[in-house]
PDB file of C-alpha atoms in Angstrom:
ATOM      1  CA  MET A   1       4.384  24.342  28.147  1.00 45.00           C
ATOM      2  CA  ALA A   2       5.952  20.748  27.582  1.00 51.00           C
ATOM      3  CA  ARG A   3       2.430  19.448  26.346  1.00 55.00           C
ATOM      4  CA  ARG A   4       2.102  22.435  23.864  1.00 57.00           C
ATOM      5  CA  THR A   5       5.721  21.905  22.612  1.00 81.00           C
ATOM      6  CA  ARG A   6       4.779  18.082  22.040  1.00 81.00           C
ATOM      7  CA  GLU A   7       1.758  19.042  20.349  1.00 84.00           C
ATOM      8  CA  ASP A   8       3.318  21.488  18.124  1.00 82.00           C
ATOM      9  CA  ALA A   9       5.863  18.876  17.336  1.00 86.00           C
ATOM     10  CA  ALA A  10       3.494  16.332  16.347  1.00 89.00           C
ATOM     11  CA  VAL A  11       1.655  18.871  14.014  1.00 90.00           C
ATOM     12  CA  THR A  12       4.946  19.765  12.406  1.00 91.00           C
ATOM     13  CA  ARG A  13       5.576  16.125  11.819  1.00 93.00           C
ATOM     14  CA  ALA A  14       2.335  15.434  10.492  1.00 92.00           C
ATOM     15  CA  ARG A  15       2.897  18.333   8.006  1.00 92.00           C
ATOM     16  CA  ILE A  16       6.125  17.004   6.947  1.00 94.00           C
ATOM     17  CA  LEU A  17       4.582  13.426   6.196  1.00 94.00           C
ATOM     18  CA  ALA A  18       1.653  14.937   4.222  1.00 92.00           C
ATOM     19  CA  SER A  19       3.840  17.128   2.141  1.00 92.00           C
ATOM     20  CA  ALA A  20       6.126  14.311   1.696  1.00 92.00           C
ATOM     21  CA  GLN A  21       3.181  11.981   0.366  1.00 90.00           C
ATOM     22  CA  GLN A  22       1.865  14.514  -1.851  1.00 88.00           C
ATOM     23  CA  LEU A  23       5.284  15.470  -3.477  1.00 90.00           C
ATOM     24  CA  ILE A  24       5.883  11.698  -4.109  1.00 88.00           C
ATOM     25  CA  ARG A  25       2.555  11.297  -5.672  1.00 83.00           C
ATOM     26  CA  GLU A  26       3.116  14.250  -8.084  1.00 83.00           C
ATOM     27  CA  ARG A  27       6.884  13.662  -9.156  1.00 85.00           C
ATOM     28  CA  GLY A  28       7.622  10.160  -7.909  1.00 83.00           C
ATOM     29  CA  LEU A  29       9.818   9.112  -5.016  1.00 84.00           C
ATOM     30  CA  HIS A  30      13.023   9.220  -6.860  1.00 82.00           C
ATOM     31  CA  CYS A  31      12.492  12.934  -7.577  1.00 82.00           C
ATOM     32  CA  VAL A  32      11.755  13.884  -3.951  1.00 87.00           C
ATOM     33  CA  THR A  33      14.396  14.919  -1.174  1.00 88.00           C
ATOM     34  CA  LEU A  34      14.157  16.302   2.158  1.00 90.00           C
ATOM     35  CA  ASP A  35      14.932  19.746   0.880  1.00 91.00           C
ATOM     36  CA  ASP A  36      11.998  19.427  -1.535  1.00 92.00           C
ATOM     37  CA  VAL A  37       9.777  18.751   1.409  1.00 92.00           C
ATOM     38  CA  ALA A  38      11.051  21.589   3.590  1.00 92.00           C
ATOM     39  CA  ARG A  39      10.732  23.952   0.560  1.00 92.00           C
ATOM     40  CA  ALA A  40       7.009  22.852   0.001  1.00 91.00           C
ATOM     41  CA  ILE A  41       5.880  23.589   3.464  1.00 91.00           C
ATOM     42  CA  GLY A  42       7.986  26.785   4.069  1.00 91.00           C
ATOM     43  CA  MET A  43      10.443  25.106   6.574  1.00 90.00           C
ATOM     44  CA  THR A  44      14.249  25.211   6.785  1.00 89.00           C
ATOM     45  CA  ARG A  45      16.307  21.906   6.047  1.00 88.00           C
ATOM     46  CA  GLY A  46      17.226  21.902   9.638  1.00 89.00           C
ATOM     47  CA  ALA A  47      13.902  22.075  11.125  1.00 89.00           C
ATOM     48  CA  VAL A  48      12.795  18.764   8.741  1.00 91.00           C
ATOM     49  CA  TYR A  49      15.914  17.060   9.928  1.00 90.00           C
ATOM     50  CA  ALA A  50      15.075  17.590  13.427  1.00 91.00           C
ATOM     51  CA  HIS A  51      12.314  15.117  13.002  1.00 92.00           C
ATOM     52  CA  PHE A  52      13.656  12.827  10.387  1.00 93.00           C
ATOM     53  CA  ARG A  53      17.332  12.267  10.383  1.00 90.00           C
ATOM     54  CA  SER A  54      17.677  10.921   6.940  1.00 90.00           C
ATOM     55  CA  ARG A  55      15.418  10.150   4.146  1.00 89.00           C
ATOM     56  CA  ALA A  56      15.403   6.483   5.110  1.00 91.00           C
ATOM     57  CA  GLU A  57      13.961   7.618   8.252  1.00 93.00           C
ATOM     58  CA  LEU A  58      11.204   9.786   6.655  1.00 94.00           C
ATOM     59  CA  LEU A  59      10.306   6.679   4.201  1.00 94.00           C
ATOM     60  CA  GLY A  60      10.079   4.280   7.410  1.00 95.00           C
ATOM     61  CA  ALA A  61       7.594   6.996   8.943  1.00 95.00           C
ATOM     62  CA  LEU A  62       5.613   7.058   5.438  1.00 95.00           C
ATOM     63  CA  LEU A  63       5.589   3.345   5.439  1.00 95.00           C
ATOM     64  CA  SER A  64       4.175   3.152   9.016  1.00 95.00           C
ATOM     65  CA  CYS A  65       1.401   5.345   7.721  1.00 93.00           C
ATOM     66  CA  ALA A  66       0.674   3.157   4.946  1.00 93.00           C
ATOM     67  CA  GLU A  67       0.637  -0.001   7.143  1.00 93.00           C
ATOM     68  CA  ALA A  68      -1.839   1.576   9.402  1.00 93.00           C
ATOM     69  CA  ASP A  69      -4.026   2.345   6.742  1.00 91.00           C
ATOM     70  CA  PHE A  70      -4.028  -1.082   5.223  1.00 89.00           C
ATOM     71  CA  ALA A  71      -4.684  -2.530   8.913  1.00 88.00           C
ATOM     72  CA  ALA A  72      -7.489  -0.253   9.508  1.00 88.00           C
ATOM     73  CA  ARG A  73      -9.166  -1.167   6.315  1.00 86.00           C
ATOM     74  CA  LEU A  74      -8.708  -5.170   7.187  1.00 83.00           C
ATOM     75  CA  ALA A  75      -9.492  -4.864  10.739  1.00 82.00           C
ATOM     76  CA  PRO A  76     -13.108  -5.709  10.437  1.00 75.00           C
ATOM     77  CA  LEU A  77     -12.333  -8.659   8.312  1.00 71.00           C
ATOM     78  CA  SER A  78      -9.301  -9.950  10.750  1.00 65.00           C
ATOM     79  CA  ARG A  79     -11.841  -9.807  13.800  1.00 63.00           C
ATOM     80  CA  GLY A  80     -14.527 -11.678  11.611  1.00 62.00           C
ATOM     81  CA  ALA A  81     -17.015  -8.957  11.884  1.00 58.00           C
ATOM     82  CA  CYS A  82     -17.666  -9.287   8.030  1.00 60.00           C
ATOM     83  CA  GLY A  83     -18.720 -12.897   8.510  1.00 62.00           C
ATOM     84  CA  THR A  84     -17.929 -15.122   5.391  1.00 62.00           C
ATOM     85  CA  GLY A  85     -19.210 -15.575   1.914  1.00 66.00           C
ATOM     86  CA  PRO A  86     -19.486 -13.404  -1.168  1.00 74.00           C
ATOM     87  CA  ARG A  87     -20.617 -10.460   0.961  1.00 80.00           C
ATOM     88  CA  ALA A  88     -17.699 -10.579   3.400  1.00 83.00           C
ATOM     89  CA  LEU A  89     -15.197 -10.719   0.469  1.00 86.00           C
ATOM     90  CA  GLN A  90     -17.088  -7.587  -1.270  1.00 87.00           C
ATOM     91  CA  GLN A  91     -17.151  -5.730   2.074  1.00 85.00           C
ATOM     92  CA  ALA A  92     -13.360  -6.301   2.411  1.00 85.00           C
ATOM     93  CA  LEU A  93     -12.634  -5.175  -1.061  1.00 88.00           C
ATOM     94  CA  ALA A  94     -14.786  -2.252  -0.893  1.00 87.00           C
ATOM     95  CA  ALA A  95     -12.697  -1.339   2.100  1.00 85.00           C
ATOM     96  CA  LEU A  96      -9.514  -1.629   0.602  1.00 85.00           C
ATOM     97  CA  LEU A  97     -10.481   0.217  -2.447  1.00 85.00           C
ATOM     98  CA  HIS A  98     -12.753   2.966  -1.072  1.00 82.00           C
ATOM     99  CA  GLY A  99     -11.693   6.578  -1.887  1.00 77.00           C
ATOM    100  CA  ASP A 100      -8.249   8.174  -2.752  1.00 77.00           C
ATOM    101  CA  ASP A 101      -6.288   7.978   0.423  1.00 80.00           C
ATOM    102  CA  ILE A 102      -4.927   4.187  -0.014  1.00 83.00           C
ATOM    103  CA  ALA A 103      -3.739   5.016  -3.513  1.00 82.00           C
ATOM    104  CA  ARG A 104      -1.444   7.642  -2.095  1.00 84.00           C
ATOM    105  CA  HIS A 105       0.815   4.885  -0.819  1.00 89.00           C
ATOM    106  CA  VAL A 106       1.435   3.206  -4.054  1.00 88.00           C
ATOM    107  CA  SER A 107       4.529   5.186  -5.156  1.00 87.00           C
ATOM    108  CA  LEU A 108       6.467   4.536  -1.833  1.00 90.00           C
ATOM    109  CA  LEU A 109       5.485   0.725  -1.669  1.00 91.00           C
ATOM    110  CA  ALA A 110       6.558   0.375  -5.461  1.00 89.00           C
ATOM    111  CA  PHE A 111       9.933   2.175  -4.907  1.00 88.00           C
ATOM    112  CA  LEU A 112      10.465  -0.107  -1.814  1.00 90.00           C
ATOM    113  CA  LEU A 113       9.589  -3.350  -3.486  1.00 89.00           C
ATOM    114  CA  GLN A 114      11.931  -2.505  -6.365  1.00 87.00           C
ATOM    115  CA  HIS A 115      14.580  -1.923  -4.128  1.00 82.00           C
ATOM    116  CA  LYS A 116      17.399  -4.477  -4.481  1.00 78.00           C
ATOM    117  CA  CYS A 117      20.456  -3.723  -2.367  1.00 75.00           C
ATOM    118  CA  GLY A 118      23.390  -6.157  -2.567  1.00 66.00           C
ATOM    119  CA  ASP A 119      24.704  -5.060   0.907  1.00 69.00           C
ATOM    120  CA  ALA A 120      22.559  -4.438   3.990  1.00 68.00           C
ATOM    121  CA  CYS A 121      21.229  -0.566   4.020  1.00 84.00           C
ATOM    122  CA  GLU A 122      18.688   1.205   5.546  1.00 85.00           C
ATOM    123  CA  LEU A 123      16.043   0.583   2.837  1.00 87.00           C
ATOM    124  CA  CYS A 124      16.454  -3.305   3.274  1.00 89.00           C
ATOM    125  CA  PRO A 125      14.441  -3.450   6.385  1.00 90.00           C
ATOM    126  CA  LEU A 126      11.639  -1.399   4.807  1.00 92.00           C
ATOM    127  CA  ARG A 127      11.424  -3.532   1.997  1.00 91.00           C
ATOM    128  CA  ALA A 128      11.070  -6.477   4.151  1.00 91.00           C
ATOM    129  CA  ARG A 129       8.221  -4.950   5.889  1.00 93.00           C
ATOM    130  CA  VAL A 130       6.323  -4.304   2.475  1.00 93.00           C
ATOM    131  CA  LEU A 131       6.693  -8.022   1.724  1.00 93.00           C
ATOM    132  CA  GLN A 132       5.476  -8.786   5.307  1.00 93.00           C
ATOM    133  CA  SER A 133       2.433  -6.666   4.648  1.00 91.00           C
ATOM    134  CA  ILE A 134       1.936  -8.189   1.537  1.00 91.00           C
ATOM    135  CA  GLU A 135       1.912 -11.553   2.932  1.00 92.00           C
ATOM    136  CA  ALA A 136      -0.310 -10.812   5.922  1.00 89.00           C
ATOM    137  CA  ALA A 137      -2.861  -9.249   3.442  1.00 88.00           C
ATOM    138  CA  ARG A 138      -2.637 -12.456   1.119  1.00 90.00           C
ATOM    139  CA  GLU A 139      -3.442 -14.584   4.358  1.00 89.00           C
ATOM    140  CA  THR A 140      -6.496 -12.412   5.491  1.00 85.00           C
ATOM    141  CA  LEU A 141      -8.041 -12.672   1.992  1.00 87.00           C
ATOM    142  CA  ALA A 142      -7.223 -16.139   1.634  1.00 89.00           C
ATOM    143  CA  VAL A 143      -9.993 -17.351   4.287  1.00 86.00           C
ATOM    144  CA  LEU A 144     -12.701 -15.752   1.978  1.00 87.00           C
ATOM    145  CA  LEU A 145     -11.656 -17.425  -1.379  1.00 89.00           C
ATOM    146  CA  PRO A 146     -12.439 -21.023  -2.368  1.00 86.00           C
ATOM    147  CA  ALA A 147      -8.792 -21.763  -3.172  1.00 85.00           C
ATOM    148  CA  PRO A 148      -6.151 -20.091  -0.717  1.00 81.00           C
ATOM    149  CA  GLY A 149      -3.837 -19.900  -3.729  1.00 84.00           C
ATOM    150  CA  LEU A 150      -6.121 -17.335  -5.411  1.00 90.00           C
ATOM    151  CA  ALA A 151      -5.258 -14.679  -2.901  1.00 91.00           C
ATOM    152  CA  SER A 152      -1.947 -14.028  -4.592  1.00 91.00           C
ATOM    153  CA  LEU A 153      -3.653 -13.266  -7.715  1.00 92.00           C
ATOM    154  CA  LEU A 154      -6.100 -10.930  -5.986  1.00 92.00           C
ATOM    155  CA  VAL A 155      -3.598  -9.230  -4.224  1.00 92.00           C
ATOM    156  CA  ALA A 156      -1.888  -8.467  -7.565  1.00 91.00           C
ATOM    157  CA  HIS A 157      -5.157  -7.408  -9.139  1.00 90.00           C
ATOM    158  CA  LEU A 158      -5.897  -5.107  -6.203  1.00 90.00           C
ATOM    159  CA  TRP A 159      -2.417  -3.623  -6.727  1.00 90.00           C
ATOM    160  CA  GLY A 160      -2.979  -3.012 -10.372  1.00 88.00           C
ATOM    161  CA  LEU A 161      -6.235  -1.186  -9.662  1.00 86.00           C
ATOM    162  CA  LEU A 162      -4.732   0.865  -7.126  1.00 86.00           C
ATOM    163  CA  SER A 163      -1.532   1.721  -9.209  1.00 86.00           C
ATOM    164  CA  ALA A 164      -4.082   3.061 -11.881  1.00 84.00           C
ATOM    165  CA  GLN A 165      -5.775   5.248  -9.434  1.00 82.00           C
ATOM    166  CA  ALA A 166      -2.420   6.414  -8.325  1.00 80.00           C
ATOM    167  CA  LEU A 167      -1.450   7.493 -11.847  1.00 77.00           C
ATOM    168  CA  HIS A 168      -4.937   9.037 -12.410  1.00 73.00           C
ATOM    169  CA  PHE A 169      -5.629   6.384 -15.375  1.00 75.00           C
ATOM    170  CA  ALA A 170      -8.741   5.558 -13.377  1.00 65.00           C
ATOM    171  CA  PRO A 171     -11.498   7.643 -11.661  1.00 63.00           C
ATOM    172  CA  SER A 172     -11.478   8.269  -7.718  1.00 64.00           C
ATOM    173  CA  GLY A 173     -11.829   5.370  -6.021  1.00 65.00           C
ATOM    174  CA  HIS A 174     -12.868   1.700  -7.044  1.00 73.00           C
ATOM    175  CA  SER A 175     -15.032   0.479  -4.330  1.00 71.00           C
ATOM    176  CA  GLY A 176     -18.042   0.424  -6.964  1.00 77.00           C
ATOM    177  CA  CYS A 177     -16.390  -2.500  -8.429  1.00 82.00           C
ATOM    178  CA  ALA A 178     -16.032  -4.506  -5.201  1.00 85.00           C
ATOM    179  CA  ALA A 179     -19.054  -6.590  -6.077  1.00 86.00           C
ATOM    180  CA  SER A 180     -17.961  -7.529  -9.516  1.00 87.00           C
ATOM    181  CA  LEU A 181     -14.453  -8.563  -8.287  1.00 88.00           C
ATOM    182  CA  ALA A 182     -15.850 -10.465  -5.693  1.00 89.00           C
ATOM    183  CA  ARG A 183     -18.072 -12.379  -7.950  1.00 87.00           C
ATOM    184  CA  LEU A 184     -14.767 -12.795 -10.416  1.00 88.00           C
ATOM    185  CA  TYR A 185     -12.933 -14.506  -7.412  1.00 89.00           C
ATOM    186  CA  LEU A 186     -15.620 -16.816  -6.330  1.00 86.00           C
ATOM    187  CA  GLY A 187     -15.961 -18.938  -9.287  1.00 73.00           C
ATOM    188  CA  HIS A 188     -16.065 -22.513  -9.711  1.00 42.00           C
ATOM    189  CA  ASP A 189     -13.064 -24.657  -8.720  1.00 44.00           C
ATOM    190  CA  GLY A 190     -11.258 -21.948  -7.032  1.00 43.00           C
ATOM    191  CA  LEU A 191     -10.810 -20.101 -10.476  1.00 46.00           C
ATOM    192  CA  PRO A 192     -12.189 -17.031 -11.693  1.00 47.00           C
ATOM    193  CA  ASP A 193     -15.366 -17.604 -14.059  1.00 48.00           C
ATOM    194  CA  GLY A 194     -15.003 -16.798 -17.852  1.00 50.00           C
ATOM    195  CA  LEU A 195     -11.308 -17.546 -18.195  1.00 48.00           C
ATOM    196  CA  PRO A 196     -10.014 -19.558 -21.330  1.00 49.00           C
ATOM    197  CA  SER A 197      -9.060 -23.307 -20.555  1.00 48.00           C
ATOM    198  CA  ALA A 198      -5.405 -22.781 -21.285  1.00 48.00           C
ATOM    199  CA  THR A 199      -5.466 -19.586 -18.805  1.00 46.00           C
ATOM    200  CA  GLN A 200      -6.988 -21.745 -16.210  1.00 45.00           C
ATOM    201  CA  GLY A 201      -4.484 -24.468 -16.530  1.00 46.00           C
ATOM    202  CA  ILE A 202      -1.659 -22.054 -16.189  1.00 45.00           C
ATOM    203  CA  LEU A 203      -3.213 -20.242 -13.230  1.00 45.00           C
ATOM    204  CA  ALA A 204      -4.049 -23.569 -11.439  1.00 43.00           C
ATOM    205  CA  ASN A 205      -0.216 -24.358 -11.765  1.00 45.00           C
ATOM    206  CA  ALA A 206       1.001 -21.243 -10.721  1.00 40.00           C
ATOM    207  CA  ILE A 207      -1.300 -19.583  -8.492  1.00 40.00           C
ATOM    208  CA  CYS A 208       0.001 -20.641  -5.356  1.00 39.00           C
ATOM    209  CA  ASP A 209       3.430 -18.969  -5.848  1.00 44.00           C
ATOM    210  CA  PRO A 210       3.637 -16.147  -3.192  1.00 40.00           C
ATOM    211  CA  ALA A 211       6.163 -14.544  -5.181  1.00 46.00           C
ATOM    212  CA  LEU A 212       3.531 -13.338  -7.780  1.00 42.00           C
ATOM    213  CA  VAL A 213       3.259  -9.963  -6.303  1.00 42.00           C
ATOM    214  CA  ARG A 214       6.543  -9.229  -4.847  1.00 43.00           C
ATOM    215  CA  ASP A 215       7.875  -7.107  -7.553  1.00 42.00           C
ATOM    216  CA  THR A 216       5.006  -5.884  -9.237  1.00 39.00           C
ATOM    217  CA  PRO A 217       5.612  -2.224 -10.302  1.00 36.00           C
TER     218      PRO A 217
END
């Protein structure tokens, strides 16, 4: 009986998280409350609060889902299973851009990135986790690029693609553009090919700034 109870609780928790992700993507996180999540799956407010005592706790669980998704996609690269060179970068980008699942996290990450609280609050640690994840992704991708500083620009580029997908401005999945994106970032002298000389100069001076993507909406 105890095992069944734990299994039921896990199923209910998964339903709550899936419902919250869907509502956030449809309405935006600012418009979603725990009551909204409960109504969407036909549960009482008390039943949802039995699993998540606050909105911040629910967001923390959703962030854990996002972290696990990104980690799983980058795991082959972290283990060195993709090798090195253009093919390795292409495979890593294809994994990050494959399907719709990863785009579902965009609204949550954008909300937490934009959160700026003067005093310590429940959301501040979540924002710090997002920034740590961005830095980890940047470091993982940097080993495949001709200039490590390019990784910040690539992360910002990936964020823009995923944001467009989340807003339905782009077709489902971007994995088909992984090869072109890899070629773009493996240009000469550590800068993408085809950029005007003035733009290359600006990038050469600013590209190593890790704050480049921190507050990207």
